[in-house]
Amino acid sequence: MSEERRLDVLRAIVEDYVRTREPVGSRILTERHKLGVSPATVRNDMAALEEAGLIAQPHTSAGRIPTDKGYRLFVDQLAEVRPLTVPQKRAIETFLSEAVDLDDVVARAGRLIAQLTGQVAVVQYPSLRRSGLRHLELVPTAEGRLLVVVITDTGRVEQRFLDVPVGMDDGTLGELRARFNAAAAGHRLTEIGHAFARVTEAMPDEHRALATAVAEVVTAALAEESEERIVLTGQANLARTGMRFEQGLRPVLEALEEQVVLLGLLTDMTDDAGVAVSIGHENRLAGLSETSVVTSGYGSSDGDTVAILSSIGPTRMDYPGTIAAVRAVARYLSRVLPS
Amino acid sequence: MSEERRLDVLRAIVEDYVRTREPVGSRILTERHKLGVSPATVRNDMAALEEAGLIAQPHTSAGRIPTDKGYRLFVDQLAEVRPLTVPQKRAIETFLSEAVDLDDVVARAGRLIAQLTGQVAVVQYPSLRRSGLRHLELVPTAEGRLLVVVITDTGRVEQRFLDVPVGMDDGTLGELRARFNAAAAGHRLTEIGHAFARVTEAMPDEHRALATAVAEVVTAALAEESEERIVLTGQANLARTGMRFEQGLRPVLEALEEQVVLLGLLTDMTDDAGVAVSIGHENRLAGLSETSVVTSGYGSSDGDTVAILSSIGPTRMDYPGTIAAVRAVARYLSRVLPS
DNA sequence: GATTGGCACTCGGTTGGCGAGAGTGCTGGA
DNA sequence: TCCAGCACTCTCGCCAACCGAGTGCCAATC
């Protein structure tokens, strides 16, 4: 009993099931794939594969479908890389380069992945970690409310509201802004705290509280780690024919709305710059136990993974195609994004 | 045949159908509502209502369900306002006031509406129209790429990428930034164009092109009308039991992803500061023909509608409750947002 | 020993028929 | 104008029977 042929059978099962979405039996298998053996032989192999936990049958007298473990083996050893077509690549490049600002780049990347894979795309924004302060702006809004705008040297912009005690005037604000900006110029995050402290100390007593509050907000914004935003695209794809889940769409949609948890899942998965795949129950999120997640970090110039983009679909997904799409978009993204 | 009772019957049908989600017949109607007449009489009224196109029966020998026209009449004349409970109001207030920045306010408003109505919330961001320039920042990113950050005096922040010819240095950028900021100070949008023109003219020849490009991007960003972003929340609610649509979720999800069209729908609907309801086929979007949209603008201090928030659910929705929720959140939002 | 053909068995899905229940429209009487 | 009664219609759920696909096993063959 050839071990190699058994894997051929597994590959055939996965490919057929992904395509037809129906349990595949021994007869059809021999008809559609040139295995060179009879159905009976395939049946024996199938029995062995089932013994190994790689395939299962939904009920007696139905064909076999791959288990999570089966998909795992397929992805790790059996799947062949299927590069995108040249037109596809070109489309990615032009579409991304037309982006008008940072948010737009991210949104477009999401749309690309959703389109290419026919699934849901999840893109996680660059985080602020290790950012320096480029500029600080203070904008009074409603009474007693101040909008603090922080621009980092990586090009990220953060906004924060601040409740301020009454009795501040434009002049004070202008002075405060000028001093903070001067103090922060060229400093890294770690040093900004000290620089700001010196500024607040130098302020006249009546404005000290305000200055401290602003300093706090700014450093908090810079240090904030959870300030990673998530963008979802292509949720309509969930309703496409063939996206049927045993448990229905509900757990999936709910899981996708749990942005914080989702974020954790993505960051945990993405080990380095490569593409990672998490299959079915491998996902910690219960709602995603019928789905697989394909992620890739896109790195900054210094090799660190600053953000993640991914595609989520049923475990019965086209893994080679999805992996190729995610990887391609990630690569182009690394090129376009600010270092 | 009393006209008044006929409307009572319609109201009873709408309320019952919304609650039970099942066609309602004459017998049950007389049992659950104190109409003071017999089923037979109700049947006559029902026949009249059906004649008027206000109700319909899915098939013979089934109860009646309201038509779009029936819902319209219900909303316009029959529905009683049902104010939120005090705890609900308090929850809205605290939750919104905890927002940390502008994006957060919008996100929280969406979550509130989704939660309160159990439907999908759509929030449209403030547009930039008529904004003045507060500050301009230029951040070099990847080679040949410049990030232009525009902060308006309404507290909105916009980012744009700009491809620049090689051969610019930090000094030039700094000077450019300083000059533009000085030129824009205190000017309204209409005047900024002229101010910028003077700046570019005054620049040395070798930097004139760069200056012109920046000026263009900034004015474009300020003038941009389509720069209205949309945030969706609570899509998981679509999968809740009882959100069944004849045509399935697909057209709905697809319509929700068509952000541009959706935006058009919302802006068309929202006439002024009040709450507007669009029912079923009244929506121009075919995908939303089984849904109703409840919108409210939230206004700036000068009374203009700057943005819109809305709740989308099946035509068979709890109109009084949804209207109350949307209106309440809109009101609190107007209070918190920058003028 | 691996492979194969044959065969009995299992089981899910489909079809068709039947009865119950709900609701209507209509008619005649109060 | 309202109401009670009655015949009619249609959907839904249920049950039984049937069909087909697929399996597992066994004995024969290469």
XYZ file of C-alpha atoms (C1' of nucleotides) in Angstrom:
738
model
C 0.000 0.000 0.000
C 1.802 3.023 -1.276
C 2.079 5.917 1.119
C 2.553 8.270 -1.763
C -0.661 7.300 -3.454
C -2.510 7.769 -0.223
C -1.448 11.381 -0.175
C -2.472 11.678 -3.790
C -5.881 10.502 -2.759
C -6.002 13.060 0.031
C -5.024 15.816 -2.334
C -7.668 14.693 -4.791
C -10.290 14.641 -2.066
C -9.414 18.134 -0.887
C -9.384 19.569 -4.375
C -12.625 17.940 -5.351
C -14.391 18.851 -2.166
C -13.264 22.446 -2.385
C -14.559 22.638 -5.892
C -17.816 20.755 -5.675
C -18.615 21.312 -2.026
C -19.931 17.776 -1.811
C -18.581 14.723 -0.065
C -16.512 12.809 -2.575
C -16.731 9.065 -3.017
C -14.333 6.514 -4.372
C -15.968 6.144 -7.738
C -15.991 9.799 -8.678
C -12.459 10.132 -7.415
C -11.126 7.556 -9.845
C -13.092 9.105 -12.668
C -11.898 12.639 -12.203
C -8.323 12.076 -11.173
C -5.877 9.843 -12.903
C -4.953 7.726 -9.955
C -4.459 4.601 -12.025
C -6.224 2.369 -9.578
C -9.748 1.115 -9.104
C -12.370 2.461 -6.743
C -11.892 -0.490 -4.441
C -8.256 0.360 -3.934
C -9.140 3.947 -3.284
C -11.590 2.740 -0.697
C -8.815 0.982 1.139
C -6.705 4.104 1.068
C -9.632 6.117 2.277
C -10.116 3.773 5.189
C -6.492 4.347 6.126
C -6.827 8.119 5.778
C -9.893 8.062 7.945
C -8.032 5.948 10.498
C -5.358 8.637 10.526
C -8.006 11.286 11.154
C -7.379 13.107 7.921
C -10.796 12.610 6.401
C -14.234 11.788 7.736
C -17.650 10.974 6.457
C -20.586 13.145 7.495
C -22.712 10.030 7.744
C -22.494 6.462 6.654
C -22.942 5.966 2.974
C -21.818 9.412 2.103
C -18.524 10.379 0.551
C -15.570 11.620 2.550
C -14.648 15.180 3.404
C -11.328 16.418 4.731
C -10.969 17.122 8.434
C -9.132 20.144 9.789
C -6.144 17.886 10.163
C -6.490 16.841 6.556
C -6.529 20.437 5.382
C -3.509 21.106 7.541
C -1.534 18.353 5.882
C -2.723 19.526 2.512
C -1.607 23.075 3.145
C 1.726 22.096 4.652
C 2.809 19.419 2.215
C 0.484 18.915 -0.681
C -0.604 22.289 -1.953
C 1.237 23.652 -4.917
C 1.938 27.320 -5.154
C -0.211 28.908 -7.764
C 1.143 32.323 -8.664
C -1.215 35.056 -9.718
C -1.562 35.884 -13.352
C 0.300 38.831 -14.739
C -2.855 40.897 -15.279
C -3.841 40.234 -11.686
C -0.496 41.434 -10.453
C -0.677 44.509 -12.565
C -4.175 45.213 -11.314
C -2.986 45.026 -7.723
C -0.160 47.391 -8.418
C -2.183 50.065 -10.140
C -5.082 49.867 -7.759
C -2.844 50.275 -4.745
C -0.806 53.061 -6.231
C -3.944 55.070 -6.887
C -4.562 55.325 -3.167
C -4.949 58.839 -1.963
C -4.046 58.515 1.683
C -3.126 55.979 4.324
C -6.679 54.948 5.132
C -7.310 54.583 1.463
C -4.357 52.258 1.002
C -5.666 50.004 3.698
C -9.202 50.105 2.374
C -8.008 49.273 -1.110
C -5.867 46.409 0.098
C -8.933 44.991 1.803
C -11.037 45.337 -1.282
C -8.370 43.666 -3.365
C -8.146 40.656 -1.124
C -11.901 40.357 -0.825
C -12.168 40.487 -4.565
C -9.355 38.092 -5.342
C -10.348 35.470 -2.809
C -14.092 35.964 -2.795
C -13.945 35.955 0.969
C -13.795 38.375 3.847
C -10.681 40.478 4.127
C -9.377 41.736 7.435
C -6.703 44.382 7.514
C -5.058 45.585 10.655
C -3.621 49.061 10.713
C -0.069 49.934 11.544
C 0.392 50.473 15.211
C 2.019 53.452 16.766
C 4.659 51.612 18.681
C 8.023 53.230 18.694
C 6.755 56.271 16.924
C 8.224 59.660 17.462
C 6.213 62.863 17.592
C 6.220 64.886 14.459
C 3.762 67.540 15.296
C 1.168 68.362 17.860
C -1.945 70.402 17.262
C -4.542 71.684 19.707
C -7.987 72.532 18.402
C -10.707 73.866 20.681
C -14.086 72.405 19.786
C -17.189 72.529 21.900
C -16.888 74.440 25.096
C -14.702 72.703 27.611
C -13.479 70.250 25.003
C -10.155 70.224 23.306
C -9.141 68.154 20.326
C -5.569 66.989 20.507
C -4.087 65.888 17.200
C -0.861 63.938 17.208
C 1.130 63.364 14.039
C 3.857 60.780 14.309
C 6.942 60.586 12.176
C 5.654 57.394 10.608
C 2.830 59.403 9.153
C 0.155 58.135 11.446
C -2.339 60.646 12.777
C -4.164 60.213 16.071
C -6.902 62.308 17.580
C -7.968 62.579 21.159
C -10.600 64.544 22.982
C -9.693 66.178 26.224
C -11.994 67.777 28.748
C -10.344 70.920 29.923
C -11.189 73.240 32.738
C -12.876 76.402 31.607
C -10.746 79.460 31.301
C -8.323 78.683 28.564
C -7.816 81.081 25.739
C -6.349 80.811 22.298
C -3.162 82.473 23.335
C -2.457 79.927 26.011
C -3.174 77.131 23.621
C -0.867 78.559 21.027
C 1.936 78.905 23.514
C 1.402 75.418 24.812
C 1.462 73.999 21.357
C 4.617 75.837 20.429
C 6.440 74.715 23.544
C 5.455 71.092 23.281
C 6.387 70.966 19.643
C 9.718 72.497 20.331
C 10.344 70.103 23.180
C 9.448 67.047 21.164
C 11.392 67.894 18.059
C 13.644 65.042 17.094
C 13.071 63.052 20.237
C 12.120 59.415 20.440
C 9.143 58.289 22.436
C 11.135 57.372 25.499
C 12.656 60.797 25.771
C 9.521 62.755 25.066
C 8.189 62.126 28.526
C 11.083 63.944 30.129
C 11.030 66.761 27.629
C 7.340 67.293 28.301
C 7.900 67.258 32.032
C 10.314 70.135 31.695
C 7.766 72.064 29.679
C 4.969 71.619 32.167
C 7.200 72.658 35.013
C 8.083 75.816 33.219
C 4.460 76.762 32.702
C 2.860 79.357 34.934
C 0.854 77.811 37.732
C -2.583 78.551 36.341
C -1.899 76.553 33.205
C 0.111 73.778 34.718
C -2.885 71.447 35.032
C -3.836 71.902 31.415
C -0.303 71.306 30.256
C -0.035 68.141 32.282
C -3.269 66.843 30.883
C -2.169 67.458 27.328
C 1.189 65.837 27.956
C -0.529 62.800 29.361
C -2.859 62.441 26.426
C -0.054 62.747 23.928
C 2.244 60.248 25.553
C -0.686 57.902 26.036
C -1.568 58.181 22.379
C 1.990 57.476 21.386
C 2.386 54.553 23.707
C -1.003 53.078 23.052
C -0.606 49.564 21.851
C -4.217 48.597 21.485
C -4.719 51.474 19.133
C -4.673 49.111 16.226
C -7.659 49.500 14.027
C -9.254 46.824 11.981
C -10.939 47.105 8.631
C -13.300 44.481 7.276
C -14.148 44.153 3.622
C -16.211 41.809 1.540
C -18.638 40.676 4.177
C -21.180 40.369 1.409
C -19.143 37.428 0.224
C -20.316 35.571 3.282
C -23.744 35.422 1.754
C -22.540 33.987 -1.504
C -23.828 30.639 -2.515
C -21.497 28.060 -1.171
C -20.583 29.882 1.975
C -22.894 27.693 3.973
C -21.769 26.966 7.490
C -23.155 24.261 9.704
C -23.837 26.715 12.473
C -25.011 29.444 10.170
C -23.498 32.822 9.552
C -24.196 34.130 12.974
C -21.155 32.957 14.932
C -18.938 34.041 12.092
C -20.391 37.521 11.878
C -20.248 37.839 15.629
C -16.632 36.789 15.738
C -15.812 39.346 13.072
C -17.373 42.073 15.148
C -15.283 41.237 18.181
C -12.512 43.419 16.956
C -10.321 43.116 19.988
C -10.383 39.348 20.051
C -9.981 39.164 16.316
C -6.966 41.365 16.580
C -5.446 39.061 19.136
C -5.991 36.104 16.881
C -4.303 37.790 13.980
C -1.281 38.960 15.913
C -0.855 35.560 17.491
C -0.949 33.875 14.143
C 1.456 36.074 12.322
C 4.883 34.947 13.347
C 6.991 36.696 10.762
C 6.820 38.069 7.274
C 5.528 34.816 5.759
C 2.000 33.659 5.180
C 0.351 31.795 8.037
C -2.737 29.628 7.872
C -4.994 28.740 10.758
C -7.528 26.050 10.034
C -10.892 25.437 11.636
C -10.569 24.564 15.280
C -7.028 25.788 15.335
C -8.600 29.210 15.638
C -9.057 30.107 19.252
C -12.223 31.952 18.416
C -15.115 29.542 18.704
C -17.127 31.444 16.137
C -14.447 30.800 13.563
C -14.215 27.066 14.084
C -15.685 26.451 10.657
C -13.412 28.922 8.955
C -9.796 29.197 8.054
C -7.728 32.325 8.317
C -4.881 33.147 5.992
C -2.696 35.994 7.194
C 0.432 37.762 6.203
C 2.206 40.572 7.951
C 3.417 43.394 5.860
C 6.672 44.596 7.121
C 8.324 47.925 7.487
C 11.699 48.536 5.952
C 13.484 47.341 9.081
C 11.865 43.948 8.832
C 9.427 44.330 11.678
C 5.863 43.305 11.116
C 3.865 46.450 11.607
C 0.529 45.300 10.380
C -1.375 42.329 9.160
C -3.726 41.534 6.390
C -5.728 38.403 6.035
C -8.507 36.578 4.316
C -11.139 34.587 6.149
C -13.265 31.931 4.536
C -14.692 28.499 5.095
C -12.232 25.727 5.903
C -13.270 24.467 2.540
C -11.456 27.258 0.758
C -9.094 27.449 -2.158
C -5.917 27.513 -0.103
C -3.372 27.924 -2.885
C -5.330 30.753 -4.446
C -5.994 32.507 -1.172
C -2.405 32.219 -0.027
C -1.159 33.575 -3.328
C -3.540 36.533 -3.195
C -2.746 37.484 0.379
C 0.963 37.213 -0.171
C 0.883 39.260 -3.345
C -1.086 42.115 -1.826
C 1.126 42.091 1.255
C 4.209 42.456 -0.885
C 2.937 45.369 -2.890
C 1.702 46.979 0.276
C 5.128 46.853 1.852
C 6.413 48.687 -1.145
C 3.886 51.490 -1.085
C 3.595 52.099 2.619
C 5.642 54.671 4.452
C 8.748 53.205 5.986
C -68.151 51.025 8.441
C -66.050 53.172 10.685
C -62.937 54.605 9.127
C -61.399 54.988 12.526
C -61.744 51.340 13.438
C -60.224 50.354 10.170
C -57.075 52.212 11.104
C -57.182 50.549 14.498
C -57.200 47.247 12.710
C -54.232 48.283 10.610
C -52.327 49.360 13.657
C -53.115 46.079 15.376
C -51.962 44.122 12.345
C -48.677 45.998 12.149
C -47.968 45.642 15.839
C -48.809 41.978 15.924
C -46.903 41.149 12.805
C -43.834 43.000 13.982
C -43.943 41.110 17.229
C -44.803 37.610 16.080
C -43.416 37.745 12.592
C -46.352 35.740 11.374
C -49.305 36.676 9.194
C -52.135 37.681 11.465
C -55.691 36.558 10.992
C -58.996 37.998 12.041
C -59.552 35.656 14.984
C -56.259 36.303 16.733
C -56.665 39.977 16.109
C -59.894 40.186 18.044
C -58.441 38.102 20.828
C -55.303 40.124 21.388
C -56.627 43.597 20.801
C -59.723 45.060 22.306
C -61.418 46.057 19.127
C -64.893 45.414 20.460
C -66.082 43.716 17.319
C -66.219 40.172 16.053
C -63.767 38.475 13.707
C -66.243 38.682 10.873
C -66.377 42.433 11.096
C -62.629 42.578 11.196
C -62.599 40.501 8.064
C -64.674 43.096 6.302
C -62.300 45.812 7.431
C -59.397 43.715 6.290
C -60.921 43.317 2.871
C -61.193 47.092 2.653
C -57.606 47.543 3.814
C -56.433 45.055 1.255
C -58.434 46.845 -1.393
C -56.618 50.024 -0.416
C -53.285 48.255 -0.806
C -52.346 48.597 2.831
C -52.170 44.914 3.663
C -51.787 41.737 1.688
C -51.928 38.014 2.184
C -48.914 35.907 1.265
C -51.298 33.245 0.011
C -54.948 32.480 0.259
C -56.025 31.265 3.638
C -53.132 32.832 5.427
C -53.307 35.884 7.637
C -52.546 39.371 6.422
C -49.285 41.228 6.546
C -48.757 44.944 6.064
C -47.513 46.208 2.732
C -44.895 48.922 2.385
C -47.764 51.311 1.950
C -49.315 50.000 5.145
C -46.131 50.558 7.088
C -45.906 54.042 5.650
C -49.331 54.945 6.903
C -48.530 53.379 10.241
C -45.348 55.370 10.629
C -46.893 58.621 9.471
C -50.146 58.544 11.354
C -50.549 55.625 13.663
C -47.293 55.071 15.495
C -47.022 56.484 18.957
C -43.756 57.888 20.119
C -42.154 55.662 22.668
C -39.420 57.514 24.509
C -36.398 55.662 25.772
C -36.179 54.732 29.389
C -34.128 56.859 31.705
C -31.421 54.211 32.179
C -31.150 53.910 28.434
C -30.694 57.628 28.076
C -28.088 57.681 30.773
C -26.258 54.797 29.134
C -26.125 56.684 25.854
C -24.779 59.747 27.539
C -22.002 58.048 29.464
C -20.986 55.780 26.651
C -20.665 58.653 24.216
C -18.836 60.899 26.620
C -16.196 58.240 27.166
C -15.128 58.514 23.552
C -11.484 59.198 23.127
C -11.406 60.811 19.702
C -13.597 61.677 16.763
C -13.463 58.263 15.153
C -14.284 56.777 18.486
C -17.363 58.941 18.899
C -18.679 57.772 15.570
C -17.859 54.152 16.295
C -19.571 54.324 19.642
C -22.652 55.964 18.183
C -22.871 53.117 15.734
C -22.521 50.507 18.417
C -25.188 52.208 20.481
C -27.695 52.214 17.678
C -26.913 48.648 16.711
C -27.385 47.606 20.300
C -30.547 49.574 20.951
C -32.304 48.583 17.771
C -30.829 45.137 17.258
C -30.213 46.093 13.674
C -27.463 47.407 11.488
C -26.252 50.903 12.198
C -24.830 53.144 9.516
C -23.048 56.312 10.469
C -21.812 58.838 7.992
C -18.882 61.002 8.946
C -18.852 64.750 8.929
C -17.802 66.098 5.617
C -15.130 68.649 5.119
C -17.213 71.161 3.312
C -16.639 74.736 4.308
C -13.765 73.858 6.548
C -10.874 76.176 7.089
C -7.294 75.063 7.367
C -5.935 74.825 10.847
C -2.578 73.326 10.228
C -0.624 71.663 7.500
C 2.072 69.090 8.003
C 4.452 67.514 5.511
C 5.993 64.166 6.352
C 8.415 62.442 4.016
C 7.810 58.699 3.924
C 9.165 56.267 1.400
C 11.453 57.677 -1.195
C 9.703 59.954 -3.574
C 6.569 59.956 -1.461
C 5.315 62.697 0.737
C 2.532 62.476 3.276
C 0.453 65.620 3.463
C -1.603 65.980 6.625
C -4.341 68.554 6.742
C -6.017 69.560 9.979
C -9.181 71.579 9.593
C -10.592 73.953 12.111
C -13.509 71.632 12.683
C -11.084 69.080 14.047
C -11.135 66.821 11.064
C -7.840 65.356 9.915
C -7.123 64.313 6.372
C -4.104 62.603 4.929
C -2.909 62.494 1.364
C -0.003 60.886 -0.367
C 1.913 62.850 -2.912
C 4.521 61.655 -5.349
C 7.239 64.226 -5.424
C 10.209 64.610 -7.703
C 13.429 63.492 -6.163
C 15.658 66.149 -4.791
C 13.761 67.649 -1.932
C 15.366 68.043 1.426
C 14.059 68.560 4.902
C 14.943 72.207 4.849
C 12.823 72.880 1.825
C 9.931 70.990 3.313
C 10.182 72.905 6.549
C 10.156 76.188 4.761
C 7.255 75.170 2.580
C 5.268 74.091 5.573
C 5.950 77.287 7.439
C 4.955 79.467 4.511
C 1.758 77.610 3.753
C 0.708 77.614 7.357
C 1.362 81.298 7.638
C -0.564 81.968 4.465
C -3.567 79.922 5.516
C -3.877 81.234 9.019
C -7.347 82.469 9.680
C -8.544 82.201 6.112
C -11.654 80.496 4.884
C -11.516 77.889 2.199
C -12.371 80.245 -0.605
C -9.523 82.558 0.183
C -6.925 79.904 0.771
C -6.527 79.295 -2.916
C -5.334 82.829 -3.504
C -3.106 82.852 -0.462
C -1.447 79.661 -1.631
C -0.978 81.025 -5.095
C 1.009 83.918 -3.686
C 3.182 81.495 -1.747
C 3.978 79.332 -4.738
C 4.839 82.348 -6.811
C 7.251 83.506 -4.192
C 9.081 80.207 -4.113
C 12.382 79.804 -5.909
C 12.035 78.209 -9.295
C 13.428 74.814 -8.415
C 10.741 74.279 -5.761
C 7.850 75.862 -7.507
C 6.549 72.566 -8.884
C 6.592 70.933 -5.490
C 4.824 73.866 -3.884
C 2.150 73.845 -6.547
C 1.571 70.143 -6.072
C 1.186 70.529 -2.340
C -1.167 73.449 -2.722
C -3.297 71.437 -5.098
C -3.517 68.479 -2.792
C -4.459 70.598 0.167
C -7.168 72.552 -1.564
C -8.473 69.356 -3.099
C -8.624 67.721 0.310
C -10.476 70.687 1.724
C -12.918 70.899 -1.121
C -13.485 67.205 -1.419
C -17.143 66.480 -1.136
C -17.139 62.762 -1.582
C -14.775 62.431 1.317
C -17.587 61.252 3.501
C -16.812 58.036 5.204
C -19.258 55.441 6.307
C -19.119 53.170 9.307
C -21.186 50.038 9.623
C -21.915 48.365 12.928
C -23.922 45.404 14.074
C -23.888 43.409 10.895
C -23.960 40.342 13.079
C -27.508 41.337 13.898
C -28.423 40.442 10.351
C -27.892 36.828 11.236
C -30.150 36.942 14.238
C -33.174 34.742 14.264
C -36.014 36.651 12.793
C -33.970 38.602 10.322
C -35.076 36.350 7.532
C -35.455 37.986 4.185
C -37.246 36.503 1.226
C -34.273 37.022 -1.011
C -31.750 36.069 1.622
C -29.077 38.165 3.197
C -27.057 38.527 0.083
C -28.640 41.558 -1.575
C -28.711 43.315 1.770
C -25.058 42.698 2.514
C -24.149 43.707 -0.989
C -26.095 46.916 -0.750
C -24.370 47.738 2.517
C -20.999 47.332 0.887
C -21.822 49.753 -1.875
C -20.717 52.639 0.220
C -21.060 55.290 -2.414
C -24.606 54.367 -3.319
C -25.535 53.903 0.299
C -24.231 57.341 1.021
C -26.372 58.785 -1.709
C -29.417 57.104 -0.285
C -28.775 58.474 3.165
C -28.139 62.020 2.066
C -31.199 61.997 -0.149
C -33.368 60.800 2.666
C -32.231 63.205 5.297
C -34.035 66.408 4.590
C -33.414 68.269 7.804
C -32.712 67.652 11.444
C -35.684 65.361 11.960
C -35.947 61.608 11.680
C -36.744 60.233 8.258
C -37.998 56.772 7.417
C -37.712 55.027 4.081
C -39.706 51.855 3.756
C -39.094 48.852 1.544
C -39.351 49.718 -2.098
C -39.144 53.373 -1.307
C -35.418 52.741 -1.089
C -33.822 53.286 -4.432
C -31.371 50.523 -3.709
C -32.822 47.283 -4.995
C -30.934 45.281 -2.401
C -32.739 47.119 0.346
C -36.239 46.586 -0.978
C -37.031 44.321 1.952
C -35.603 46.688 4.506
C -36.474 50.000 6.015
C -34.009 52.736 6.805
C -34.423 55.133 9.674
C -32.110 58.116 9.522
C -31.452 61.278 11.382
C -28.983 63.978 10.638
C -27.017 65.330 13.502
C -26.514 68.960 13.103
C -23.780 71.380 13.811
C -24.424 74.370 15.988
C -25.503 76.477 13.051
C -28.253 74.080 12.207
C -26.730 72.517 9.143
C -26.841 68.788 8.840
C -23.244 67.710 8.736
C -23.633 64.014 9.104
C -26.132 61.246 9.282
C -26.731 58.239 11.390
C -29.205 55.524 10.689
C -30.494 52.107 11.475
C -31.346 49.546 8.849
C -33.569 46.569 9.459
C -36.351 44.559 7.916
C -39.494 46.430 6.899
C -41.034 44.447 9.679
C -39.173 46.425 12.323
C -40.153 48.097 15.527
C -40.584 51.566 14.090
C -41.364 53.511 17.245
C -38.438 51.952 19.079
C -36.011 52.407 16.238
C -37.038 55.986 15.648
C -36.658 56.776 19.321
C -33.213 55.215 19.477
C -31.890 56.950 16.402
C -33.239 60.288 17.469
C -31.840 60.000 20.974
C -28.346 59.113 19.844
C -28.422 61.869 17.250
C -29.287 64.414 19.894
C -26.552 63.449 22.285
C -24.142 63.329 19.414
C -24.888 66.888 18.417
C -24.018 67.883 21.927
C -20.679 66.127 22.085
C -19.371 66.814 18.626
C -17.185 69.762 17.759
C -19.183 72.663 16.504
C 1.178 -8.626 -0.538
C -1.239 -5.344 -3.189
C -5.088 -4.857 -6.121
C -9.576 -5.706 -7.864
C -14.520 -7.038 -8.777
C -18.627 -8.323 -6.636
C -22.152 -8.010 -3.306
C -24.887 -7.032 0.681
C -25.908 -3.299 3.669
C -26.739 1.370 5.392
C -28.672 5.624 5.265
C -29.923 10.281 3.668
C -32.935 12.641 0.467
C -37.012 12.787 -2.258
C -41.697 11.953 -3.533
C -46.526 11.491 -2.855
C -50.481 11.241 -0.197
C -53.176 12.472 3.806
C -55.114 15.050 7.595
C -55.182 18.980 10.588
C -55.421 23.717 11.191
C -55.996 28.341 10.030
C -58.123 31.734 7.564
C -61.019 33.634 4.154
C -65.322 35.104 1.512
C -69.973 34.958 1.310
C -74.679 34.845 2.615
C -78.565 35.590 5.344
C -80.382 37.382 9.526
C -80.577 40.826 13.470
C -73.995 48.262 10.057
C -72.708 44.267 12.404
C -72.435 39.419 13.147
C -72.774 34.144 13.098
C -72.307 30.233 10.335
C -70.618 27.568 6.606
C -68.183 25.939 2.676
C -63.854 26.373 0.472
C -58.827 26.906 -0.086
C -54.259 26.518 0.952
C -50.125 25.520 3.776
C -47.658 22.638 6.790
C -46.270 18.603 9.054
C -46.121 13.767 9.008
C -45.437 9.169 7.356
C -44.230 5.610 4.265
C -41.957 4.027 0.412
C -38.428 4.307 -2.780
C -34.046 5.350 -4.945
C -29.314 6.044 -5.304
C -24.781 6.695 -3.675
C -21.326 4.920 -1.115
C -19.223 1.836 2.018
C -17.045 -2.495 3.973
C -15.784 -6.910 3.369
C -14.488 -11.084 1.022
C -12.674 -13.951 -2.283
C -10.184 -14.085 -6.515
C -6.326 -12.437 -9.251
C -1.870 -10.362 -10.590
